[in-house]
CSV table of C-alpha atoms in Angstrom, one decimal:
chain,number,residue,atom,x,y,z
D,28,UNK,CA,-7.4,5.9,-28.7
D,29,UNK,CA,-7.0,6.8,-32.3
D,30,UNK,CA,-4.6,9.1,-33.7
D,31,UNK,CA,-6.2,12.8,-34.7
D,32,UNK,CA,-8.1,18.7,-37.9
D,33,UNK,CA,-7.8,22.1,-36.5
D,34,UNK,CA,-4.2,21.2,-36.0
D,35,UNK,CA,-3.4,18.0,-37.8
D,36,UNK,CA,-1.2,15.3,-36.6
D,37,UNK,CA,0.8,13.6,-39.3
D,38,UNK,CA,0.1,12.3,-42.8
D,39,UNK,CA,2.0,9.6,-44.5
D,40,UNK,CA,3.2,10.3,-48.0
D,41,UNK,CA,0.1,10.1,-50.3
D,42,UNK,CA,-2.3,10.8,-47.5
D,43,UNK,CA,-4.9,13.5,-47.7
D,44,UNK,CA,-3.6,16.3,-45.4
D,45,UNK,CA,-7.1,17.6,-45.0
D,46,UNK,CA,-8.2,14.3,-43.5
D,47,UNK,CA,-5.4,13.9,-40.9
D,48,UNK,CA,-6.8,13.7,-37.4
D,49,UNK,CA,-5.3,15.8,-34.6
D,50,UNK,CA,-2.8,13.9,-32.6
D,51,UNK,CA,-4.9,12.2,-29.9
D,52,UNK,CA,-3.0,11.7,-26.7
D,53,UNK,CA,-2.8,8.1,-25.5
D,54,UNK,CA,-1.2,6.8,-22.3
D,55,UNK,CA,2.2,5.5,-23.3
D,56,UNK,CA,2.0,7.1,-26.7
D,57,UNK,CA,3.2,10.6,-25.9
D,58,UNK,CA,6.0,12.0,-28.0
D,59,UNK,CA,8.9,9.7,-27.5
D,60,UNK,CA,7.2,7.6,-25.0
D,61,UNK,CA,6.7,4.4,-26.9
D,62,UNK,CA,10.0,4.2,-28.8
D,63,UNK,CA,12.4,5.5,-26.2
D,64,UNK,CA,11.3,3.1,-23.6
D,65,UNK,CA,11.0,5.4,-20.6
D,66,UNK,CA,9.7,8.6,-19.1
D,67,UNK,CA,11.2,12.0,-18.8
D,68,UNK,CA,13.2,14.4,-21.0
D,69,UNK,CA,16.4,12.3,-21.4
D,70,UNK,CA,17.3,11.4,-25.0
D,71,UNK,CA,17.3,7.8,-26.0
D,72,UNK,CA,17.7,5.5,-29.0
D,73,UNK,CA,14.5,4.3,-30.7
D,74,UNK,CA,13.6,0.9,-29.3
D,75,UNK,CA,10.2,0.2,-30.9
D,76,UNK,CA,7.8,1.4,-33.5
D,77,UNK,CA,4.2,2.5,-33.2
D,78,UNK,CA,1.8,3.7,-35.9
D,79,UNK,CA,2.1,7.3,-34.8
D,80,UNK,CA,5.9,7.2,-34.8
D,81,UNK,CA,6.1,5.3,-38.1
D,82,UNK,CA,3.8,8.0,-39.6
D,83,UNK,CA,6.1,10.7,-38.1
D,84,UNK,CA,9.1,9.3,-39.8
D,85,UNK,CA,7.3,8.9,-43.2
D,86,UNK,CA,6.0,12.5,-42.9
D,87,UNK,CA,9.3,14.1,-41.8
D,88,UNK,CA,12.4,12.3,-40.4
D,89,UNK,CA,13.4,15.4,-38.5
D,90,UNK,CA,10.0,15.5,-36.8
D,91,UNK,CA,10.6,11.9,-35.7
D,92,UNK,CA,14.0,12.9,-34.3
D,93,UNK,CA,12.5,15.9,-32.4
D,94,UNK,CA,9.8,13.8,-30.8
D,95,UNK,CA,11.6,10.5,-30.1
D,96,UNK,CA,15.2,11.4,-29.6
D,97,UNK,CA,15.3,15.0,-28.5
D,98,UNK,CA,11.8,14.8,-26.9
D,99,UNK,CA,11.1,18.4,-27.5
D,100,UNK,CA,8.0,19.6,-25.7
D,101,UNK,CA,4.9,20.3,-27.7
D,102,UNK,CA,2.0,22.5,-26.8
D,103,UNK,CA,-1.4,20.9,-26.5
D,104,UNK,CA,-4.0,22.0,-29.1
D,105,UNK,CA,-7.7,22.3,-28.8
D,106,UNK,CA,-8.3,19.9,-31.6
D,107,UNK,CA,-6.0,17.1,-30.3
D,108,UNK,CA,-7.4,17.5,-26.8
D,109,UNK,CA,-11.0,17.4,-28.0
D,110,UNK,CA,-10.1,14.1,-29.7
D,111,UNK,CA,-8.7,12.7,-26.5
D,112,UNK,CA,-11.9,13.8,-24.7
D,113,UNK,CA,-14.2,12.2,-27.2
D,114,UNK,CA,-12.2,9.0,-27.1
D,115,UNK,CA,-12.5,8.9,-23.3
D,116,UNK,CA,-16.3,9.3,-23.5
D,117,UNK,CA,-16.7,6.5,-26.1
D,118,UNK,CA,-14.5,4.2,-24.0
D,119,UNK,CA,-16.2,4.8,-20.7
D,120,UNK,CA,-19.7,4.6,-22.1
D,121,UNK,CA,-19.3,0.8,-22.4
D,122,UNK,CA,-19.0,0.7,-18.6
D,123,UNK,CA,-22.7,1.2,-18.5
D,124,UNK,CA,-25.3,-1.5,-19.1
D,125,UNK,CA,-26.4,-1.6,-22.8
D,126,UNK,CA,-29.8,0.0,-22.1
D,127,UNK,CA,-28.1,3.1,-20.6
D,128,UNK,CA,-25.8,3.7,-23.6
D,129,UNK,CA,-27.8,6.6,-25.0
D,130,UNK,CA,-26.8,9.8,-26.8
D,131,UNK,CA,-28.1,11.8,-23.9
D,132,UNK,CA,-26.0,9.8,-21.5
D,133,UNK,CA,-22.9,10.2,-23.7
D,134,UNK,CA,-23.4,14.0,-23.9
D,135,UNK,CA,-23.8,14.3,-20.2
D,136,UNK,CA,-20.4,12.5,-19.8
D,137,UNK,CA,-18.5,15.1,-21.7
D,138,UNK,CA,-18.1,17.6,-18.9
D,139,UNK,CA,-17.2,15.0,-16.4
D,140,UNK,CA,-14.5,13.5,-18.6
D,141,UNK,CA,-13.1,16.9,-19.3
D,142,UNK,CA,-12.7,17.5,-15.5
D,143,UNK,CA,-11.0,14.1,-15.2
D,144,UNK,CA,-8.7,14.9,-18.1
D,145,UNK,CA,-7.9,18.4,-16.6
D,146,UNK,CA,-7.1,16.8,-13.3
D,147,UNK,CA,-4.6,14.5,-14.9
D,148,UNK,CA,-3.2,17.2,-17.1
D,149,UNK,CA,-3.7,20.7,-15.5
D,150,UNK,CA,-1.7,22.4,-18.2
D,151,UNK,CA,-4.6,21.9,-20.6
D,152,UNK,CA,-6.3,24.8,-18.8
D,153,UNK,CA,-4.0,27.1,-20.8
D,154,UNK,CA,-5.9,26.2,-23.9
D,155,UNK,CA,-8.6,28.6,-22.8
D,156,UNK,CA,-6.6,31.4,-21.4
D,157,UNK,CA,-5.5,29.6,-18.2
D,158,UNK,CA,-8.5,31.0,-16.4
D,159,UNK,CA,-10.9,29.2,-14.1
D,160,UNK,CA,-13.7,28.2,-16.6
D,161,UNK,CA,-16.3,29.3,-14.1
D,162,UNK,CA,-15.1,32.8,-13.4
D,163,UNK,CA,-16.9,34.3,-16.4
D,164,UNK,CA,-13.9,36.5,-17.4
D,165,UNK,CA,-14.0,37.8,-21.0
D,166,UNK,CA,-10.5,37.7,-22.3
D,167,UNK,CA,-10.1,37.8,-26.1
D,168,UNK,CA,-9.0,34.6,-27.8
D,169,UNK,CA,-5.3,34.2,-27.5
D,170,UNK,CA,-4.5,37.2,-25.3
D,171,UNK,CA,-7.1,37.1,-22.5
D,172,UNK,CA,-7.3,40.9,-22.2
D,173,UNK,CA,-10.9,41.5,-23.4
D,174,UNK,CA,-9.9,43.8,-26.2
D,175,UNK,CA,-12.8,44.3,-28.5
D,176,UNK,CA,-12.4,43.2,-32.1
D,177,UNK,CA,-14.3,44.1,-35.2
D,178,UNK,CA,-15.5,42.4,-38.4
D,179,UNK,CA,-13.1,44.6,-40.3
D,180,UNK,CA,-10.2,42.7,-38.8
D,181,UNK,CA,-8.7,45.3,-36.3
D,182,UNK,CA,-9.4,47.1,-33.1
D,183,UNK,CA,-11.3,50.4,-33.0
D,184,UNK,CA,-8.2,52.1,-31.5
D,185,UNK,CA,-6.1,51.0,-34.5
D,186,UNK,CA,-8.8,52.0,-37.0
D,187,UNK,CA,-9.0,48.5,-38.4
D,188,UNK,CA,-11.5,48.2,-41.1
D,189,UNK,CA,-14.7,50.3,-41.5
D,190,UNK,CA,-15.8,49.6,-38.0
D,191,UNK,CA,-12.6,51.0,-36.7
D,192,UNK,CA,-13.1,54.2,-38.7
D,193,UNK,CA,-16.6,54.5,-37.4
D,194,UNK,CA,-15.5,54.1,-33.8
D,195,UNK,CA,-12.8,56.7,-34.1
D,196,UNK,CA,-15.3,59.3,-35.3
D,197,UNK,CA,-17.5,58.9,-32.3
D,198,UNK,CA,-20.7,56.9,-31.6
D,199,UNK,CA,-23.6,57.7,-33.8
D,200,UNK,CA,-21.8,59.8,-36.5
D,201,UNK,CA,-22.2,57.3,-39.3
D,202,UNK,CA,-25.8,56.8,-40.4
D,203,UNK,CA,-27.5,53.9,-38.6
D,204,UNK,CA,-27.2,50.8,-40.8
D,205,UNK,CA,-24.8,52.5,-43.2
D,206,UNK,CA,-21.9,50.7,-44.8
D,207,UNK,CA,-19.5,51.9,-42.1
D,208,UNK,CA,-21.7,50.9,-39.2
D,209,UNK,CA,-20.4,47.4,-38.9
D,210,UNK,CA,-20.9,45.6,-35.6
D,211,UNK,CA,-18.2,46.0,-33.0
D,212,UNK,CA,-18.0,42.9,-30.8
D,213,UNK,CA,-16.0,41.4,-28.0
D,214,UNK,CA,-14.1,38.2,-28.8
D,215,UNK,CA,-15.2,35.3,-26.7
D,216,UNK,CA,-13.5,35.0,-23.4
D,217,UNK,CA,-12.0,31.8,-21.9
D,218,UNK,CA,-15.4,30.6,-20.4
D,219,UNK,CA,-17.2,31.1,-23.7
D,220,UNK,CA,-14.5,29.4,-25.7
D,221,UNK,CA,-14.5,26.4,-23.4
D,222,UNK,CA,-18.3,26.2,-23.7
D,223,UNK,CA,-18.1,26.2,-27.5
D,224,UNK,CA,-15.3,23.6,-27.4
D,225,UNK,CA,-17.3,21.3,-25.2
D,226,UNK,CA,-20.4,21.6,-27.4
D,227,UNK,CA,-18.3,20.6,-30.4
D,228,UNK,CA,-17.1,17.5,-28.4
D,229,UNK,CA,-20.8,16.7,-27.6
D,230,UNK,CA,-21.7,17.0,-31.3
D,231,UNK,CA,-19.0,14.5,-32.3
D,232,UNK,CA,-20.1,12.1,-29.6
D,233,UNK,CA,-23.8,12.4,-30.7
D,234,UNK,CA,-22.8,11.7,-34.3
D,235,UNK,CA,-21.3,8.4,-33.3
D,236,UNK,CA,-24.8,7.2,-32.5
D,237,UNK,CA,-25.8,7.7,-36.1
D,238,UNK,CA,-22.9,5.4,-37.2
D,239,UNK,CA,-23.0,2.6,-34.6
D,240,UNK,CA,-25.5,1.3,-32.0
D,241,UNK,CA,-23.7,0.8,-28.7
D,242,UNK,CA,-26.7,-1.0,-27.2
D,243,UNK,CA,-25.9,-3.9,-29.6
D,244,UNK,CA,-22.1,-3.9,-29.0
D,245,UNK,CA,-20.1,-5.6,-26.2
D,246,UNK,CA,-16.5,-4.9,-27.0
D,247,UNK,CA,-14.0,-7.6,-26.1
D,248,UNK,CA,-11.3,-5.0,-25.5
D,249,UNK,CA,-11.2,-1.2,-25.2
D,250,UNK,CA,-8.0,0.8,-25.3
D,251,UNK,CA,-6.0,-2.4,-25.8
D,252,UNK,CA,-2.3,-2.1,-25.5
D,253,UNK,CA,-0.6,-4.5,-27.9
D,254,UNK,CA,3.1,-5.3,-28.3
D,255,UNK,CA,4.9,-8.0,-30.3
D,256,UNK,CA,8.5,-8.7,-31.4
D,257,UNK,CA,9.0,-9.7,-35.0
D,258,UNK,CA,11.5,-12.4,-35.9
D,259,UNK,CA,13.9,-9.6,-37.0
D,260,UNK,CA,13.9,-8.3,-33.4
D,261,UNK,CA,11.7,-5.2,-34.2
D,262,UNK,CA,9.2,-4.5,-31.5
D,263,UNK,CA,5.8,-3.1,-32.6
D,264,UNK,CA,3.5,-1.4,-30.1
D,265,UNK,CA,0.2,0.3,-30.2
D,266,UNK,CA,-3.1,1.0,-28.5
D,267,UNK,CA,-6.3,-0.1,-30.2
D,268,UNK,CA,-9.5,1.8,-29.5
D,269,UNK,CA,-11.8,-1.2,-29.7
D,270,UNK,CA,-11.7,-4.9,-30.5
D,271,UNK,CA,-15.0,-6.7,-31.2
D,272,UNK,CA,-15.1,-10.5,-31.3
D,273,UNK,CA,-18.1,-12.2,-33.0
D,274,UNK,CA,-19.5,-15.5,-31.8
D,275,UNK,CA,-17.7,-17.1,-34.7
D,276,UNK,CA,-14.4,-15.9,-33.3
D,277,UNK,CA,-14.0,-13.3,-36.1
D,278,UNK,CA,-12.2,-10.2,-34.9
D,279,UNK,CA,-13.0,-6.6,-35.8
D,280,UNK,CA,-10.6,-3.7,-35.0
D,281,UNK,CA,-12.3,-0.3,-34.6
D,282,UNK,CA,-10.7,3.1,-34.5
D,283,UNK,CA,-12.5,6.4,-33.8
D,284,UNK,CA,-11.4,9.5,-35.7
D,285,UNK,CA,-12.6,12.9,-34.8
D,286,UNK,CA,-11.6,14.3,-38.2
D,287,UNK,CA,-13.1,13.9,-41.6
D,288,UNK,CA,-12.9,10.8,-43.8
D,289,UNK,CA,-10.2,11.1,-46.5
D,290,UNK,CA,-11.0,11.3,-50.2
D,291,UNK,CA,-11.1,7.9,-51.9
D,292,UNK,CA,-7.7,8.3,-53.5
D,293,UNK,CA,-6.1,8.6,-50.1
D,294,UNK,CA,-7.9,5.7,-48.4
D,295,UNK,CA,-4.8,3.5,-48.5
D,296,UNK,CA,-2.9,6.0,-46.4
D,297,UNK,CA,-5.7,6.1,-43.9
D,298,UNK,CA,-5.7,2.4,-43.5
D,299,UNK,CA,-1.9,2.1,-42.7
D,300,UNK,CA,-2.5,2.5,-38.9
D,301,UNK,CA,-5.2,-0.2,-39.0
D,302,UNK,CA,-3.1,-2.7,-40.9
D,303,UNK,CA,-0.3,-2.1,-38.4
D,304,UNK,CA,-2.7,-3.1,-35.6
D,305,UNK,CA,-3.9,-6.1,-37.6
D,306,UNK,CA,-0.3,-7.2,-38.1
D,307,UNK,CA,0.4,-7.0,-34.4
D,308,UNK,CA,-2.8,-9.0,-33.5
D,309,UNK,CA,-2.0,-11.6,-36.2
D,310,UNK,CA,1.4,-12.2,-34.8
D,311,UNK,CA,0.1,-12.3,-31.2
D,312,UNK,CA,-2.9,-14.5,-31.8
D,313,UNK,CA,-2.2,-16.4,-35.0
D,314,UNK,CA,-5.4,-15.2,-36.9
D,315,UNK,CA,-5.8,-12.3,-39.3
D,316,UNK,CA,-8.5,-9.9,-38.1
D,317,UNK,CA,-11.7,-10.2,-40.2
D,318,UNK,CA,-12.4,-6.5,-40.5
D,319,UNK,CA,-10.7,-3.1,-40.0
D,320,UNK,CA,-13.1,-0.2,-39.3
D,321,UNK,CA,-12.4,3.5,-39.2
D,322,UNK,CA,-15.3,5.6,-37.7
D,323,UNK,CA,-15.0,9.3,-38.8
D,324,UNK,CA,-17.0,11.4,-36.4
D,325,UNK,CA,-16.0,14.6,-38.2
D,326,UNK,CA,-17.8,13.7,-41.4
D,327,UNK,CA,-20.1,10.8,-40.3
D,328,UNK,CA,-18.4,8.2,-42.5
D,329,UNK,CA,-17.3,4.6,-41.8
D,330,UNK,CA,-14.4,3.1,-43.8
D,331,UNK,CA,-14.0,-0.6,-43.6
D,332,UNK,CA,-11.4,-3.0,-45.0
D,333,UNK,CA,-11.1,-6.8,-44.8
D,334,UNK,CA,-7.3,-7.7,-44.8
D,335,UNK,CA,-5.7,-10.9,-45.9
D,336,UNK,CA,-2.3,-12.3,-45.1
D,337,UNK,CA,-0.6,-10.8,-48.1
D,338,UNK,CA,-1.7,-7.3,-47.0
D,339,UNK,CA,-0.1,-7.8,-43.6
D,340,UNK,CA,3.1,-9.3,-44.9
D,341,UNK,CA,3.4,-6.2,-47.2
D,342,UNK,CA,3.0,-4.0,-44.1
D,343,UNK,CA,5.6,-6.0,-42.3
D,344,UNK,CA,8.1,-5.6,-45.1
D,345,UNK,CA,7.4,-1.8,-45.2
D,346,UNK,CA,8.0,-1.5,-41.4
D,347,UNK,CA,11.3,-3.4,-41.6
D,348,UNK,CA,12.5,-1.1,-44.4
D,349,UNK,CA,11.3,1.9,-42.3
D,350,UNK,CA,13.1,0.6,-39.2
D,351,UNK,CA,16.3,0.2,-41.2
D,352,UNK,CA,16.1,3.8,-42.3
D,353,UNK,CA,15.4,4.9,-38.7
D,354,UNK,CA,18.5,3.0,-37.5
D,355,UNK,CA,20.7,4.5,-40.2
D,356,UNK,CA,19.5,8.0,-39.3
D,357,UNK,CA,20.1,7.3,-35.6
D,358,UNK,CA,23.6,6.1,-36.2
D,359,UNK,CA,24.6,8.9,-38.5
D,360,UNK,CA,22.6,11.8,-37.0
D,361,UNK,CA,21.3,12.5,-40.5
D,362,UNK,CA,17.7,13.5,-39.9
D,363,UNK,CA,16.4,15.5,-42.9
D,364,UNK,CA,13.3,17.6,-42.9
D,365,UNK,CA,10.6,16.9,-45.4
D,366,UNK,CA,8.6,20.0,-46.0
D,367,UNK,CA,4.9,19.7,-46.6
D,368,UNK,CA,1.6,21.5,-45.9
D,369,UNK,CA,1.7,20.0,-42.4
D,370,UNK,CA,4.6,22.2,-41.5
D,371,UNK,CA,2.1,25.0,-40.8
D,372,UNK,CA,1.1,23.1,-37.7
D,373,UNK,CA,4.5,21.9,-36.5
D,374,UNK,CA,5.6,23.1,-33.0
D,375,UNK,CA,9.2,22.8,-33.9
D,376,UNK,CA,9.7,25.4,-36.7
D,377,UNK,CA,12.2,27.3,-34.4
D,378,UNK,CA,14.5,24.3,-34.6
D,379,UNK,CA,13.9,23.4,-38.3
D,380,UNK,CA,16.4,24.4,-41.0
D,381,UNK,CA,13.5,24.9,-43.4
D,382,UNK,CA,12.4,27.8,-41.3
D,383,UNK,CA,15.9,29.2,-40.5
D,384,UNK,CA,16.2,27.3,-37.3
D,385,UNK,CA,19.0,25.1,-35.9
D,386,UNK,CA,18.2,21.7,-34.4
D,387,UNK,CA,19.5,21.0,-30.9
D,388,UNK,CA,22.9,19.4,-30.5
D,389,UNK,CA,22.5,15.8,-31.4
D,390,UNK,CA,22.5,13.9,-28.1
D,391,UNK,CA,23.6,10.5,-29.3
D,392,UNK,CA,27.0,9.2,-30.5
D,393,UNK,CA,27.4,9.5,-34.2
D,394,UNK,CA,29.0,6.8,-36.4
D,395,UNK,CA,30.5,8.5,-39.5
D,396,UNK,CA,28.9,7.2,-42.7
D,397,UNK,CA,32.2,5.8,-44.0
D,398,UNK,CA,33.0,4.1,-40.7
D,399,UNK,CA,29.5,2.6,-40.6
D,400,UNK,CA,30.0,1.2,-44.1
D,401,UNK,CA,33.4,-0.2,-43.3
D,402,UNK,CA,32.0,-2.0,-40.2
D,403,UNK,CA,29.2,-3.4,-42.3
């Protein structure tokens, strides 16, 4: 699955923050999972690099540390989970014969894939108040207590806005239709919020049919896990949404994004992940992929790029330099925050010095900078 913009994931320097997709959850690509080489909360040294973790380090080295070394827990978000759900539908749709790959069929799959996802990750129910979606309870968004809200921004009891004033005076006192007679309404409860969320996932799935025709596609691979070790010893890993192979043998790498396409000046940042995948496939199979294709379901755009060897060699050099920086930070414990607009969506502000927090005790042995230099 591709990496996900209600709550953005990460943006590499020079990337359009507004176009960053929510962090789609992939098997084996959870925070810390790919690089630390194991499951569970125990800290570990980085052992490999994936597109998502490379992006983490370029966005904020301290974020990389929190995810890979400290393995701090992160709360699921509606946007990221919706991305995971949409990816699952688009993957499984190809299990059906070509004639059955219709928009109607894909829409119908959304609810079932949500149940499958919820069974695997029960904690996702907390996104909608932790209530049985079928019980019809009407809790307000975020608190689940059903407190009415107003267009004026407060509750009637608190006198928030003109509607609050009107409510406190008693029903019918303001003239009907007068400026103070704003609508008092109840915030959507868990069941309604879930319904709205599923409908948005259905809309994203439907939009895909305006961008590609699945009845004419027979992917060679879906959700393909790839891994290779470079001559330097650096291990690269990733999971590719779709690999198409033409009768000529040409390879196309396709990645679905549930966010919006970036502005043209940020296109190079958006392609970093795809060039990473292309580099791995090139090293594994000996041929440069013919085309890289990003399908943006949020805006209905398709971004394509045809790489050449020089492109991928440049990416390889960049990854080597990045890995050296990660190794230095791992040895010295010097993981510096890099503030940006994306900090607003970070789960780890309580541990970040930029927000008055203190990082957890560093769990790995530290080699003093001077000592490291002497050893070198």
